[in-house]
Amino acid sequence: NSNPVLTFEVKKYSVNNLSSDTKEIIKGLQIAETQLKMHEDTLKLLSLGRNSLANQLREKLMHYE
């Protein structure tokens, strides 16, 4: 009985009334969004790791000053 609604560029569309190829495009956009979020999280983790390594290097190099 559920009738999902797509809101796109301020307009609302009943998903059940959309064509199958339009629904496939929506699925593709959802997958792309999920992948973008995953890669953004990966970049954050890599940045944290890089910062940690830089801090470790800074501490080690202090011994040579």
PDB file of C-alpha atoms in Angstrom:
ATOM      1  CA  ASN A   1       0.000   0.000   0.000  1.00  0.00           C
ATOM      2  CA  SER A   2       2.973   2.309   0.299  1.00  0.00           C
ATOM      3  CA  ASN A   3       3.464   4.830  -2.448  1.00  0.00           C
ATOM      4  CA  PRO A   4       7.022   6.189  -2.191  1.00  0.00           C
ATOM      5  CA  VAL A   5       7.554   9.768  -3.254  1.00  0.00           C
ATOM      6  CA  LEU A   6      10.625  11.132  -4.996  1.00  0.00           C
ATOM      7  CA  THR A   7      11.432  14.763  -4.285  1.00  0.00           C
ATOM      8  CA  PHE A   8      13.702  16.107  -7.006  1.00  0.00           C
ATOM      9  CA  GLU A   9      14.460  19.769  -7.581  1.00  0.00           C
ATOM     10  CA  VAL A  10      11.609  20.849  -5.284  1.00  0.00           C
ATOM     11  CA  LYS A  11       9.006  18.773  -7.166  1.00  0.00           C
ATOM     12  CA  LYS A  12       7.423  15.568  -5.848  1.00  0.00           C
ATOM     13  CA  TYR A  13       6.809  12.485  -7.978  1.00  0.00           C
ATOM     14  CA  SER A  14       4.964   9.274  -7.161  1.00  0.00           C
ATOM     15  CA  VAL A  15       7.592   6.579  -7.707  1.00  0.00           C
ATOM     16  CA  ASN A  16       4.933   4.013  -8.611  1.00  0.00           C
ATOM     17  CA  ASN A  17       3.922   6.173 -11.577  1.00  0.00           C
ATOM     18  CA  LEU A  18       7.432   6.460 -12.991  1.00  0.00           C
ATOM     19  CA  SER A  19       8.685   4.312 -15.870  1.00  0.00           C
ATOM     20  CA  SER A  20      11.036   1.425 -15.191  1.00  0.00           C
ATOM     21  CA  ASP A  21      13.974   3.190 -16.874  1.00  0.00           C
ATOM     22  CA  THR A  22      13.367   6.244 -14.656  1.00  0.00           C
ATOM     23  CA  LYS A  23      13.353   3.979 -11.590  1.00  0.00           C
ATOM     24  CA  GLU A  24      16.679   2.505 -12.761  1.00  0.00           C
ATOM     25  CA  ILE A  25      18.150   6.012 -12.987  1.00  0.00           C
ATOM     26  CA  ILE A  26      16.967   6.686  -9.428  1.00  0.00           C
ATOM     27  CA  LYS A  27      18.642   3.475  -8.261  1.00  0.00           C
ATOM     28  CA  GLY A  28      21.835   4.520 -10.026  1.00  0.00           C
ATOM     29  CA  LEU A  29      21.774   7.900  -8.279  1.00  0.00           C
ATOM     30  CA  GLN A  30      21.237   6.212  -4.918  1.00  0.00           C
ATOM     31  CA  ILE A  31      24.203   3.905  -5.535  1.00  0.00           C
ATOM     32  CA  ALA A  32      26.368   6.837  -6.607  1.00  0.00           C
ATOM     33  CA  GLU A  33      25.420   8.754  -3.450  1.00  0.00           C
ATOM     34  CA  THR A  34      26.262   5.755  -1.262  1.00  0.00           C
ATOM     35  CA  GLN A  35      29.621   5.332  -2.992  1.00  0.00           C
ATOM     36  CA  LEU A  36      30.429   9.031  -2.593  1.00  0.00           C
ATOM     37  CA  LYS A  37      29.705   8.880   1.141  1.00  0.00           C
ATOM     38  CA  MET A  38      31.836   5.754   1.497  1.00  0.00           C
ATOM     39  CA  HIS A  39      34.773   7.368  -0.288  1.00  0.00           C
ATOM     40  CA  GLU A  40      34.404  10.583   1.715  1.00  0.00           C
ATOM     41  CA  ASP A  41      34.663   8.492   4.895  1.00  0.00           C
ATOM     42  CA  THR A  42      37.720   6.712   3.474  1.00  0.00           C
ATOM     43  CA  LEU A  43      39.359  10.064   2.723  1.00  0.00           C
ATOM     44  CA  LYS A  44      38.695  11.213   6.297  1.00  0.00           C
ATOM     45  CA  LEU A  45      40.330   8.061   7.670  1.00  0.00           C
ATOM     46  CA  LEU A  46      43.332   8.445   5.373  1.00  0.00           C
ATOM     47  CA  SER A  47      43.716  12.063   6.445  1.00  0.00           C
ATOM     48  CA  LEU A  48      43.634  11.085  10.117  1.00  0.00           C
ATOM     49  CA  GLY A  49      46.241   8.393   9.498  1.00  0.00           C
ATOM     50  CA  ARG A  50      48.463  10.816   7.603  1.00  0.00           C
ATOM     51  CA  ASN A  51      48.199  13.355  10.414  1.00  0.00           C
ATOM     52  CA  SER A  52      49.086  10.700  12.962  1.00  0.00           C
ATOM     53  CA  LEU A  53      52.147   9.671  10.941  1.00  0.00           C
ATOM     54  CA  ALA A  54      53.220  13.309  10.574  1.00  0.00           C
ATOM     55  CA  ASN A  55      52.952  13.756  14.342  1.00  0.00           C
ATOM     56  CA  GLN A  56      55.044  10.641  14.926  1.00  0.00           C
ATOM     57  CA  LEU A  57      57.667  11.878  12.467  1.00  0.00           C
ATOM     58  CA  ARG A  58      57.710  15.298  14.132  1.00  0.00           C
ATOM     59  CA  GLU A  59      58.385  13.670  17.512  1.00  0.00           C
ATOM     60  CA  LYS A  60      61.184  11.491  16.119  1.00  0.00           C
ATOM     61  CA  LEU A  61      62.847  14.397  14.309  1.00  0.00           C
ATOM     62  CA  MET A  62      62.887  16.471  17.486  1.00  0.00           C
ATOM     63  CA  HIS A  63      65.621  14.126  18.736  1.00  0.00           C
ATOM     64  CA  TYR A  64      67.889  15.240  15.884  1.00  0.00           C
ATOM     65  CA  GLU A  65      67.642  18.989  16.499  1.00  0.00           C
TER      66      GLU A  65
END
